[in-house]
Coordinates of C-alpha atoms in Angstrom, one line a residue:
M1 CA -9.4 130.0 58.7
L2 CA -6.9 131.8 56.6
T3 CA -5.0 134.9 57.8
E4 CA -3.3 137.0 55.1
S5 CA 0.1 138.4 55.7
G6 CA 1.3 140.4 52.8
T7 CA 1.1 137.9 49.9
Y8 CA 1.2 134.9 52.2
L9 CA -1.5 133.2 54.3
I10 CA -1.0 131.7 57.7
D11 CA -3.2 128.9 58.8
L12 CA -3.0 125.6 60.7
L13 CA -1.4 123.7 57.8
S14 CA 1.3 126.4 57.3
I15 CA 2.0 126.3 61.1
F16 CA 2.1 122.5 60.8
L17 CA 4.7 122.7 58.0
A18 CA 6.8 125.3 60.0
F19 CA 6.7 123.0 63.0
T20 CA 7.8 120.1 60.7
A21 CA 10.8 122.1 59.5
F22 CA 11.7 123.1 63.1
G23 CA 11.3 119.5 64.3
G24 CA 13.6 118.3 61.4
I25 CA 16.3 120.7 62.4
M26 CA 16.1 119.8 66.1
I27 CA 16.2 116.1 65.4
S28 CA 19.2 116.5 63.1
L29 CA 21.0 118.4 65.8
Y30 CA 20.3 115.6 68.3
M31 CA 21.5 112.9 65.8
Y32 CA 24.6 114.8 65.1
Q33 CA 26.1 113.9 68.4
Y34 CA 26.0 110.2 67.3
K35 CA 27.7 111.0 63.9
E36 CA 30.5 108.5 64.6
S37 CA 28.0 105.6 64.5
P38 CA 27.7 104.0 61.1
G39 CA 25.2 105.8 58.9
M40 CA 24.2 108.4 61.4
K41 CA 25.7 111.3 59.4
Y42 CA 23.4 110.4 56.5
L43 CA 20.4 110.2 58.8
T44 CA 21.3 113.6 60.1
L45 CA 21.6 115.0 56.5
M46 CA 18.2 113.3 55.7
Q47 CA 16.6 115.3 58.6
L48 CA 18.2 118.5 57.3
S49 CA 16.9 117.8 53.8
T50 CA 13.5 117.1 55.3
A51 CA 13.6 120.4 57.1
T52 CA 14.7 122.2 53.9
W53 CA 11.8 120.5 52.1
A54 CA 9.3 121.5 54.8
I55 CA 10.5 125.1 54.9
F56 CA 10.2 125.7 51.2
Y57 CA 7.0 123.8 51.0
C58 CA 5.6 125.9 53.9
L59 CA 6.5 129.0 51.9
E60 CA 4.9 127.5 48.8
Y61 CA 1.8 126.6 50.6
S62 CA 1.5 130.0 52.3
A63 CA 2.1 132.0 49.1
T64 CA -1.0 133.4 47.4
A65 CA 0.5 134.1 44.0
L66 CA 1.1 131.3 41.5
E67 CA 4.5 132.7 40.5
A68 CA 5.7 132.7 44.2
K69 CA 4.3 129.2 44.7
L70 CA 6.3 127.9 41.7
F71 CA 9.4 129.6 42.9
W72 CA 9.3 128.0 46.3
S73 CA 8.2 124.7 44.8
K74 CA 11.4 124.6 42.7
L75 CA 13.6 125.2 45.7
S76 CA 11.8 122.6 47.7
Y77 CA 13.3 120.0 45.3
L78 CA 16.6 120.5 47.1
G79 CA 15.0 118.6 50.0
I80 CA 12.7 116.3 47.8
V81 CA 15.7 114.9 45.9
F82 CA 18.3 114.7 48.6
T83 CA 16.1 113.3 51.3
P84 CA 15.7 109.8 49.7
V85 CA 19.4 109.9 48.7
C86 CA 20.5 110.3 52.3
F87 CA 17.9 107.8 53.4
Y88 CA 19.4 105.2 50.9
L89 CA 23.0 105.9 52.1
F90 CA 21.9 105.5 55.7
S91 CA 20.2 102.1 54.9
K92 CA 23.4 100.9 53.1
H93 CA 25.5 101.7 56.2
F94 CA 22.8 100.4 58.5
K95 CA 22.9 97.1 56.6
S96 CA 26.7 97.2 56.9
E97 CA 27.3 96.9 53.1
I98 CA 29.5 99.9 53.2
R99 CA 32.3 99.3 55.7
D100 CA 34.3 102.5 55.4
A101 CA 33.9 106.2 55.0
S102 CA 34.5 106.1 51.3
P103 CA 32.6 108.8 49.4
K104 CA 32.3 106.7 46.3
P105 CA 28.8 105.3 46.9
G106 CA 27.4 108.8 47.4
T107 CA 29.3 110.6 44.7
G108 CA 27.3 109.3 41.7
L109 CA 24.0 109.9 43.5
F110 CA 25.0 113.4 44.4
F111 CA 25.8 114.4 40.8
T112 CA 22.6 112.7 39.5
S113 CA 20.6 114.6 42.1
I114 CA 22.2 117.9 41.0
I115 CA 21.2 117.2 37.4
L116 CA 17.6 116.4 38.3
I117 CA 17.3 119.6 40.5
A118 CA 18.7 121.6 37.5
L119 CA 16.0 120.2 35.3
V120 CA 13.4 121.4 37.9
L121 CA 14.9 124.9 38.2
T122 CA 15.0 125.3 34.4
N123 CA 11.4 124.2 33.9
D124 CA 10.4 127.6 32.6
I125 CA 12.5 127.0 29.6
H126 CA 11.4 123.4 28.6
H127 CA 8.2 122.9 30.6
L128 CA 9.1 119.2 30.9
H129 CA 8.8 118.9 34.6
W130 CA 5.3 120.3 35.0
R131 CA 3.5 121.5 31.9
E132 CA 1.1 123.8 33.8
A133 CA 0.0 124.6 37.3
A134 CA -3.0 126.3 39.0
I135 CA -4.1 127.2 42.5
D136 CA -6.9 125.4 44.2
P137 CA -8.9 128.4 45.6
E138 CA -10.5 126.4 48.3
N139 CA -7.3 124.9 49.9
N140 CA -4.7 127.3 48.5
T141 CA -2.7 124.4 47.2
T142 CA -1.0 124.0 43.9
I143 CA -2.4 121.6 41.3
Y144 CA 0.1 120.4 38.7
R145 CA -0.1 118.7 35.4
Y146 CA 3.2 116.8 35.3
G147 CA 5.6 116.3 32.4
P148 CA 8.1 113.4 31.6
F149 CA 10.9 114.9 33.8
F150 CA 8.6 114.7 36.9
W151 CA 8.2 110.9 36.4
I152 CA 11.9 110.5 35.9
I153 CA 12.5 112.1 39.2
F154 CA 9.6 110.1 40.7
I155 CA 11.2 106.8 39.5
Y156 CA 14.6 108.0 40.8
I157 CA 13.2 108.8 44.2
Y158 CA 11.1 105.7 44.6
T159 CA 13.9 103.5 43.4
L160 CA 16.0 104.9 46.2
L161 CA 13.2 104.6 48.7
T162 CA 12.4 101.0 47.6
L163 CA 16.1 100.0 47.9
S164 CA 16.3 101.7 51.3
V165 CA 13.3 99.8 52.6
I166 CA 14.6 96.5 51.2
N167 CA 18.0 97.1 52.9
I168 CA 16.4 97.7 56.3
L169 CA 13.6 95.1 56.0
S170 CA 16.2 92.4 55.4
L171 CA 17.3 93.1 59.0
I172 CA 14.0 91.6 60.4
K173 CA 15.5 88.1 60.0
Q174 CA 18.4 89.1 62.2
A175 CA 16.3 90.5 65.0
T176 CA 16.6 88.9 68.4
R177 CA 14.2 89.0 71.4
Q178 CA 16.1 92.0 72.6
T179 CA 16.0 93.9 69.2
D180 CA 12.8 92.8 67.5
H181 CA 11.0 95.8 68.9
A182 CA 13.5 98.1 67.4
A183 CA 13.5 96.3 64.1
W184 CA 9.7 96.7 63.8
L185 CA 9.9 100.4 64.6
I186 CA 12.5 100.8 61.9
I187 CA 10.2 99.1 59.4
I188 CA 7.4 101.5 60.4
A189 CA 9.9 104.4 60.0
C190 CA 10.5 103.2 56.4
I191 CA 6.9 102.8 55.4
V192 CA 5.6 106.1 56.7
P193 CA 7.3 108.5 54.2
V194 CA 6.5 106.2 51.3
T195 CA 2.8 106.1 52.3
G196 CA 2.7 109.9 52.6
N197 CA 4.2 110.5 49.2
I198 CA 1.9 107.9 47.5
I199 CA -1.1 109.8 49.0
Y200 CA 0.2 113.1 47.5
V201 CA 1.3 111.9 44.0
F202 CA -1.7 109.7 43.3
K203 CA -4.2 112.3 44.6
I204 CA -5.9 110.2 47.3
N205 CA -5.3 113.1 49.6
P206 CA -8.0 114.3 52.1
I207 CA -6.7 117.8 51.4
P208 CA -6.2 118.0 47.6
G209 CA -2.8 119.2 46.6
F210 CA -1.3 119.1 50.1
D211 CA 2.0 117.2 50.3
W212 CA 2.3 115.2 53.6
T213 CA 5.7 113.7 52.7
P214 CA 7.9 116.2 54.7
A215 CA 5.8 115.5 57.8
C216 CA 6.0 111.8 57.2
F217 CA 9.8 112.0 57.0
L218 CA 9.8 113.9 60.2
V219 CA 7.8 111.1 61.8
S220 CA 10.4 108.6 60.5
G221 CA 13.2 110.7 62.0
A222 CA 11.4 110.9 65.3
I223 CA 11.0 107.1 65.3
L224 CA 14.7 106.5 64.6
A225 CA 15.6 109.0 67.2
Y226 CA 13.4 107.2 69.7
I227 CA 15.2 103.9 68.8
N228 CA 18.5 105.6 69.6
I229 CA 17.2 106.8 73.0
R230 CA 15.4 103.6 73.9
F231 CA 17.8 101.0 72.7
G232 CA 21.2 102.8 73.1
A233 CA 22.3 103.9 69.7
F234 CA 22.0 102.1 66.3
E235 CA 24.7 99.5 67.0
L236 CA 22.1 97.3 68.5
I237 CA 21.2 95.4 65.4
P238 CA 23.6 95.1 62.4
L239 CA 25.8 98.1 63.3
A240 CA 27.4 96.0 66.0
R241 CA 28.7 93.7 63.3
N242 CA 30.9 96.5 61.9
K243 CA 32.5 97.3 65.2
L244 CA 32.7 93.8 66.5
I245 CA 34.2 92.2 63.4
N246 CA 36.7 95.1 62.9
I247 CA 38.0 95.2 66.4
M248 CA 38.5 91.4 66.5
E249 CA 42.1 90.3 66.8
D250 CA 41.2 87.2 64.7
A251 CA 41.4 87.7 61.0
V252 CA 38.1 87.2 59.2
L253 CA 37.7 86.3 55.5
L254 CA 34.4 85.7 53.6
I255 CA 34.3 84.1 50.2
D256 CA 31.3 83.5 47.9
H257 CA 30.4 80.4 46.0
Q258 CA 32.6 81.5 43.1
Q259 CA 35.7 81.6 45.4
R260 CA 35.7 85.4 45.3
I261 CA 36.5 87.5 48.4
A262 CA 33.3 89.1 49.6
D263 CA 34.5 90.7 52.9
V264 CA 37.5 91.0 55.2
N265 CA 38.1 92.7 58.5
E266 CA 41.0 94.9 59.5
S267 CA 43.0 92.1 61.1
M268 CA 42.9 90.2 57.8
L269 CA 44.1 93.3 56.0
N270 CA 47.0 93.7 58.5
L271 CA 47.8 90.0 58.2
L272 CA 48.0 90.2 54.4
N273 CA 49.6 93.6 54.5
T274 CA 47.2 95.0 51.9
E275 CA 44.2 97.3 51.4
H276 CA 40.5 96.5 51.3
K277 CA 40.2 97.6 47.6
N278 CA 42.9 95.1 46.6
L279 CA 40.9 92.1 47.9
I280 CA 37.2 92.5 47.4
G281 CA 36.0 90.7 44.3
R282 CA 39.2 88.8 43.6
K283 CA 39.6 85.1 43.6
I284 CA 41.1 83.8 46.8
T285 CA 43.7 81.8 44.7
E286 CA 44.9 85.1 43.2
V287 CA 45.3 86.7 46.6
L288 CA 47.1 83.6 48.1
P289 CA 48.7 81.9 45.1
H290 CA 51.4 80.2 47.2
R291 CA 48.7 78.3 49.2
E292 CA 46.7 77.1 46.1
E293 CA 46.9 73.4 47.1
E294 CA 45.7 74.0 50.7
I295 CA 42.9 76.2 49.4
S296 CA 41.7 73.7 46.9
R297 CA 41.3 71.2 49.8
V298 CA 39.0 73.4 51.8
V299 CA 37.3 75.8 49.4
L300 CA 33.6 74.9 49.0
S301 CA 33.8 72.1 51.4
P302 CA 30.4 71.3 52.8
K303 CA 31.8 70.5 56.3
P304 CA 33.6 72.7 58.8
I305 CA 37.4 72.4 58.7
R306 CA 40.0 73.3 61.3
A307 CA 43.7 73.3 60.6
E308 CA 46.9 74.9 61.5
I309 CA 48.8 76.7 58.8
I310 CA 52.1 78.6 58.6
T311 CA 52.4 81.8 56.6
E312 CA 55.1 82.3 54.1
K313 CA 54.6 85.8 52.7
T314 CA 54.5 87.7 56.0
P315 CA 57.6 89.5 57.3
E316 CA 58.1 86.7 59.9
K317 CA 56.8 83.2 59.9
R318 CA 53.4 83.0 61.7
H319 CA 51.4 80.1 63.0
L320 CA 47.7 80.4 62.4
D321 CA 44.7 78.4 63.7
M322 CA 42.3 78.3 60.7
R323 CA 38.6 77.6 61.2
M324 CA 36.4 77.3 58.1
T325 CA 32.6 77.4 58.3
P326 CA 30.5 76.7 55.2
L327 CA 27.5 79.0 54.7
F328 CA 24.2 77.8 53.2
D329 CA 21.3 79.8 51.7
H330 CA 17.6 79.2 52.5
N331 CA 17.6 76.3 50.0
D332 CA 20.5 74.6 51.8
L333 CA 22.9 75.3 48.9
L334 CA 26.5 76.2 49.7
S335 CA 26.8 79.9 49.0
G336 CA 30.1 80.7 50.6
Q337 CA 32.6 80.1 53.4
L338 CA 33.7 82.0 56.4
F339 CA 37.4 81.7 57.4
V340 CA 38.5 82.8 60.9
L341 CA 42.3 82.9 61.4
R342 CA 43.7 83.2 64.9
D343 CA 47.4 84.0 65.3
I344 CA 48.8 81.3 67.7
T345 CA 52.5 82.1 67.0
Q346 CA 53.2 83.1 70.5
R347 CA 51.4 80.1 71.9
I348 CA 53.5 77.8 69.6
R349 CA 56.7 79.6 70.7
N350 CA 55.8 79.2 74.4
E351 CA 55.0 75.5 73.9
E352 CA 58.4 75.1 72.1
K353 CA 60.1 76.9 75.0
I354 CA 58.3 74.7 77.5
L355 CA 59.2 71.6 75.6
L356 CA 62.8 72.6 75.4
S357 CA 62.8 73.5 79.1
N358 CA 61.2 70.1 79.9
Q359 CA 63.8 68.3 77.8
Q360 CA 66.6 70.3 79.5
L361 CA 65.1 69.6 82.9
K362 CA 64.7 65.9 82.1
K363 CA 68.3 65.9 81.0
E364 CA 69.5 67.6 84.2
I365 CA 67.4 65.2 86.3
E366 CA 68.9 62.2 84.5
E367 CA 72.4 63.8 84.9
N368 CA 71.8 64.4 88.6
A369 CA 70.6 60.9 89.0
R370 CA 73.7 59.6 87.4
L371 CA 75.8 61.9 89.5
I372 CA 74.2 60.7 92.7
A373 CA 74.6 57.1 91.7
D374 CA 78.2 57.8 90.8
L375 CA 78.9 59.6 94.0
N376 CA 77.2 56.9 96.0
A377 CA 79.3 54.2 94.3
Y378 CA 82.4 56.4 94.5
A379 CA 82.0 57.0 98.2
H380 CA 82.5 53.3 99.0
T381 CA 85.8 53.3 97.2
V382 CA 87.2 56.8 97.9
A383 CA 86.2 56.9 101.5
H384 CA 88.8 54.2 102.3
D385 CA 91.5 56.0 100.4
L386 CA 90.8 59.3 102.0
K387 CA 90.6 57.7 105.4
D388 CA 93.9 55.9 105.0
S389 CA 95.6 59.0 103.6
I390 CA 94.4 61.5 106.2
G391 CA 94.3 58.9 109.0
A392 CA 98.0 58.2 108.5
V393 CA 98.9 61.9 108.8
I394 CA 97.9 62.1 112.5
P395 CA 100.1 59.3 114.0
L396 CA 103.0 60.4 111.7
T397 CA 102.8 64.0 113.0
E398 CA 102.7 62.7 116.5
L399 CA 105.9 60.7 115.8
I400 CA 107.6 63.8 114.4
E401 CA 106.5 65.8 117.5
A402 CA 108.0 63.1 119.8
E403 CA 111.3 63.1 117.9
I404 CA 111.5 66.8 118.1
R405 CA 111.0 66.7 121.9
N406 CA 113.7 64.0 122.3
K407 CA 115.9 65.8 119.8
Q408 CA 116.1 62.6 117.8
Y409 CA 115.6 63.1 114.0
N410 CA 116.5 59.7 112.6
N411 CA 113.0 59.0 111.1
A412 CA 111.8 62.5 110.5
L413 CA 112.8 62.6 106.8
E414 CA 111.1 59.3 106.0
V415 CA 108.0 60.4 107.9
T416 CA 107.7 63.7 106.0
K417 CA 107.9 61.8 102.7
V418 CA 105.0 59.6 103.8
I419 CA 103.0 62.6 104.9
C420 CA 103.7 64.3 101.6
A421 CA 102.6 61.2 99.6
S422 CA 99.4 61.0 101.7
A423 CA 98.7 64.7 101.0
E424 CA 99.4 64.3 97.2
K425 CA 97.0 61.3 97.1
T426 CA 94.3 63.3 98.9
L427 CA 94.9 66.3 96.6
Y428 CA 94.6 64.0 93.5
V429 CA 91.2 62.6 94.7
I430 CA 90.0 66.2 95.3
N431 CA 91.2 67.3 91.9
E432 CA 89.4 64.4 90.2
L433 CA 86.2 65.3 92.0
L434 CA 86.5 68.9 90.8
T435 CA 87.2 67.7 87.3
M436 CA 83.9 65.6 87.4
S437 CA 82.0 68.6 88.6
T438 CA 83.5 70.9 86.0
I439 CA 82.6 68.5 83.2
R440 CA 79.0 68.4 84.3
Q441 CA 78.5 72.1 84.6
Q442 CA 80.7 73.6 81.9
D443 CA 79.2 74.4 78.5
V444 CA 80.9 72.7 75.5
Q445 CA 82.7 74.9 73.0
L446 CA 84.0 72.7 70.2
V447 CA 87.0 73.8 68.2
P448 CA 89.1 72.0 65.6
V449 CA 91.6 69.8 67.4
A450 CA 94.7 68.2 65.9
M451 CA 94.9 64.8 67.7
E452 CA 98.7 64.5 67.3
Q453 CA 99.2 67.6 69.4
V454 CA 97.0 66.2 72.1
I455 CA 98.9 62.9 72.1
S456 CA 102.2 64.9 72.3
E457 CA 101.0 66.8 75.3
C458 CA 99.9 63.6 77.0
E459 CA 103.4 62.0 76.5
K460 CA 105.0 65.0 78.1
R461 CA 102.7 64.9 81.1
L462 CA 103.3 61.1 81.5
Q463 CA 107.0 61.2 80.8
A464 CA 108.0 60.2 84.4
S465 CA 105.4 57.4 84.4
I466 CA 106.7 56.1 81.0
R467 CA 110.3 56.0 82.3
Q468 CA 109.2 54.3 85.6
H469 CA 107.3 51.5 83.8
Q470 CA 109.8 51.4 80.9
A471 CA 106.7 51.5 78.7
V472 CA 106.8 51.2 74.9
I473 CA 104.4 53.6 73.1
L474 CA 103.3 52.7 69.6
K475 CA 101.3 55.2 67.6
P476 CA 100.6 56.2 64.0
E477 CA 102.5 58.9 62.3
K478 CA 99.4 60.9 61.3
W479 CA 96.2 61.6 63.2
P480 CA 92.8 63.0 62.0
S481 CA 91.4 66.2 63.3
V482 CA 88.1 66.5 65.0
N483 CA 85.9 69.3 66.5
S484 CA 86.3 68.8 70.2
H485 CA 87.6 70.2 73.5
P486 CA 91.5 69.8 73.6
G487 CA 91.7 70.0 77.4
W488 CA 89.1 67.3 77.9
L489 CA 90.7 65.0 75.2
E490 CA 94.0 65.2 77.1
E491 CA 92.1 63.9 80.2
V492 CA 90.7 61.0 78.3
W493 CA 94.1 60.0 76.8
I494 CA 95.9 60.5 80.1
N495 CA 93.5 58.1 81.9
Y496 CA 93.6 55.5 79.1
M497 CA 97.4 55.6 78.8
S498 CA 97.9 55.6 82.6
N499 CA 95.7 52.5 83.0
A500 CA 97.5 50.8 80.1
M501 CA 100.9 51.2 81.8
K502 CA 99.5 50.2 85.2
Y503 CA 97.7 47.1 84.0
G504 CA 99.8 46.2 81.0
G505 CA 102.5 43.6 80.7
T506 CA 106.1 43.8 81.9
P507 CA 107.3 45.9 80.4
P508 CA 104.0 47.5 79.1
V509 CA 103.5 47.8 75.4
V510 CA 100.9 50.5 74.7
E511 CA 99.5 50.9 71.1
L512 CA 97.4 53.9 70.1
G513 CA 95.3 54.1 66.9
F514 CA 92.1 55.1 65.2
D515 CA 89.5 53.7 62.7
S516 CA 87.0 55.6 60.5
L517 CA 83.3 54.8 60.9
D518 CA 80.1 55.6 59.1
D519 CA 81.6 56.9 55.8
D520 CA 84.2 58.9 57.7
S521 CA 81.6 60.8 59.7
R522 CA 82.8 59.4 63.0
I523 CA 86.2 58.2 64.2
K524 CA 87.0 55.5 66.7
F525 CA 90.1 56.3 68.8
W526 CA 91.6 53.3 70.7
I527 CA 94.4 52.2 73.0
K528 CA 95.6 48.6 73.5
D529 CA 97.8 47.1 76.2
N530 CA 99.5 43.8 76.6
G531 CA 98.1 42.9 80.0
E532 CA 96.0 39.9 81.1
G533 CA 92.8 41.4 79.9
I534 CA 89.4 41.7 81.7
V535 CA 86.6 39.2 81.9
P536 CA 83.2 40.2 80.4
E537 CA 81.5 40.5 83.8
D538 CA 84.1 43.0 85.0
Q539 CA 84.0 45.0 81.7
E540 CA 80.5 46.1 82.5
K541 CA 81.6 47.7 85.8
L542 CA 84.5 49.8 84.4
F543 CA 82.6 52.9 83.3
T544 CA 79.7 52.8 85.7
R545 CA 81.1 51.9 89.1
F546 CA 84.1 53.3 91.0
V547 CA 86.0 50.0 91.4
R548 CA 89.6 48.9 91.2
L549 CA 89.6 45.5 89.5
E550 CA 93.3 44.8 90.3
T551 CA 94.6 46.2 93.5
T552 CA 97.7 44.1 93.8
R553 CA 99.6 45.9 91.0
A554 CA 98.3 49.5 91.1
Q555 CA 96.7 51.8 93.5
G556 CA 93.8 54.1 92.5
N557 CA 90.4 55.3 93.4
G558 CA 88.4 54.1 90.4
L559 CA 87.4 57.6 89.4
G560 CA 89.4 57.8 86.1
L561 CA 87.1 55.8 83.7
P562 CA 83.9 57.4 84.9
I563 CA 85.4 60.8 84.2
V564 CA 86.4 59.5 80.7
R565 CA 82.8 58.5 80.1
R566 CA 81.4 61.8 81.3
I567 CA 83.8 63.8 79.1
V568 CA 83.1 61.7 75.9
E569 CA 79.3 61.8 76.5
K570 CA 79.5 65.6 77.0
L571 CA 81.3 65.7 73.6
G572 CA 78.5 63.7 72.0
G573 CA 80.4 60.5 71.7
E574 CA 80.5 57.1 73.4
V575 CA 83.1 54.9 75.2
G576 CA 83.7 51.2 75.5
V577 CA 86.2 48.3 76.1
S578 CA 86.8 45.0 74.4
S579 CA 88.8 42.1 75.8
Q580 CA 89.0 38.3 75.5
A581 CA 90.7 38.0 78.9
I582 CA 93.7 36.3 77.2
P583 CA 97.0 36.9 79.0
G584 CA 99.2 39.0 76.8
E585 CA 96.3 40.2 74.6
G586 CA 95.3 42.8 77.1
C587 CA 92.3 45.2 76.6
R588 CA 91.3 47.7 73.9
F589 CA 89.7 50.8 75.3
Y590 CA 88.1 53.2 72.9
F591 CA 86.1 56.4 72.5
I592 CA 84.1 57.5 69.4
L593 CA 83.7 61.1 68.2
S594 CA 82.0 62.8 65.3
V595 CA 84.3 64.5 62.8
N596 CA 82.1 67.7 62.6

């Protein structure tokens, strides 16, 4: 039943078309809230284009005059042309082939669409879009006899629709049990508008001349909106790939079988400090020329590879864990490779710190063990000295007290001398213990040291002892310089020279000297006395146990040579002694230091 309203008729089909336009607008408004999802802005524009198409087609269908019908028909091409364009761009984003918001893919299609619409609007001039048109009086529809431009637009639209369907149909292979329902609904959404348009163009329509395509696109939009509601937005199938890959901290690189870069994620761009446009389509050897040898070993390898690489072109050296996975097509032919690079720099640094800490801890444990062993050995020797020194003080003070009471001071002077000597001996032992502790804890700061100055200072400190023993000191006129610690070197020479005078001949003849070793990279400093020498079994005890090998001629606590060993080892050197135990030949004590 037709109802006339001015020059327009209102019936069920016109109401249906108006409802289609209204539905397209409502669906587009709903989809707009998901515009941040990949492709959703194009799906929203598609629904607006469908609504535009439906509005103008509703006006065309309702018009009773042919001139009005042709006018609205021309305007409806604004929706007819742009609807498949938006659908195609949506499918490209949906398939994740367009990874950014670049307008380039749509720019060419936009201008092409404008040209095609202009051809329609100027049909009255060239009559190449439709040659003639007439009204079907029974259905009030427009019957066209098409020209060549119509088929150009038809091919353009169907090419876009076909590509769109191919893009989305390819997703069916990726569907999982959780998403296969959504995938099939998307396929139906693609088929419906194509079917409706085929019915109209090829005139297999139950209502001749009536175009069902806008309504079919509305159905497609409704299906896609349902998927969004039912399955929680479009990220469920391939859209998740865009977000997942791009938010990964690992760098991802995809190359094809021709070694060209096909895709990268944001982490890879940040790692290479470049832009997406500078990588896609280029040979990987062009992008990473400094790693050509490494790349040649892994590119197009049929087996997975895992390796650790170190970057050279980044602002700071980075350690990367690289995993390469070969990709095969349905014919099991190698079609590309997927590289995933994980930055493990911090882990490597932590491991290096842990290793260094473990080495330092091990060194400290060994040092502590040596210290404990030294102290245990030293306790046996020093305890007697301290006991004798301190123990003698008590009866001597009692003797002085008795003389004071009796007012007899005959022995007071001698007693005070003995007390003073005991105190000095105790103080010496304490100072030696403090020296050992200082050497262990103090950090070494090496400076250039002139050895002749060190020897000169030692002679000044030992001047009284040299006179007492009437010792003869022989030494070279010139000495080499080394990087060392001058104060510690004085302690070494003082100990060596003191022992040489105590255990040398009568009078002691002490000879000092040095020899170059290892192409002058190390120097061996030595001191030789003219004593009776030391047998081999006693030589082994000198630097490791606190012993006095000859107590009849000299008093001591056995701490000197262990201190020498600690000092020289702290300086990175070594100590030793050589002797044939031949009277008059004495011993040669030495220490070795590096020049630098």
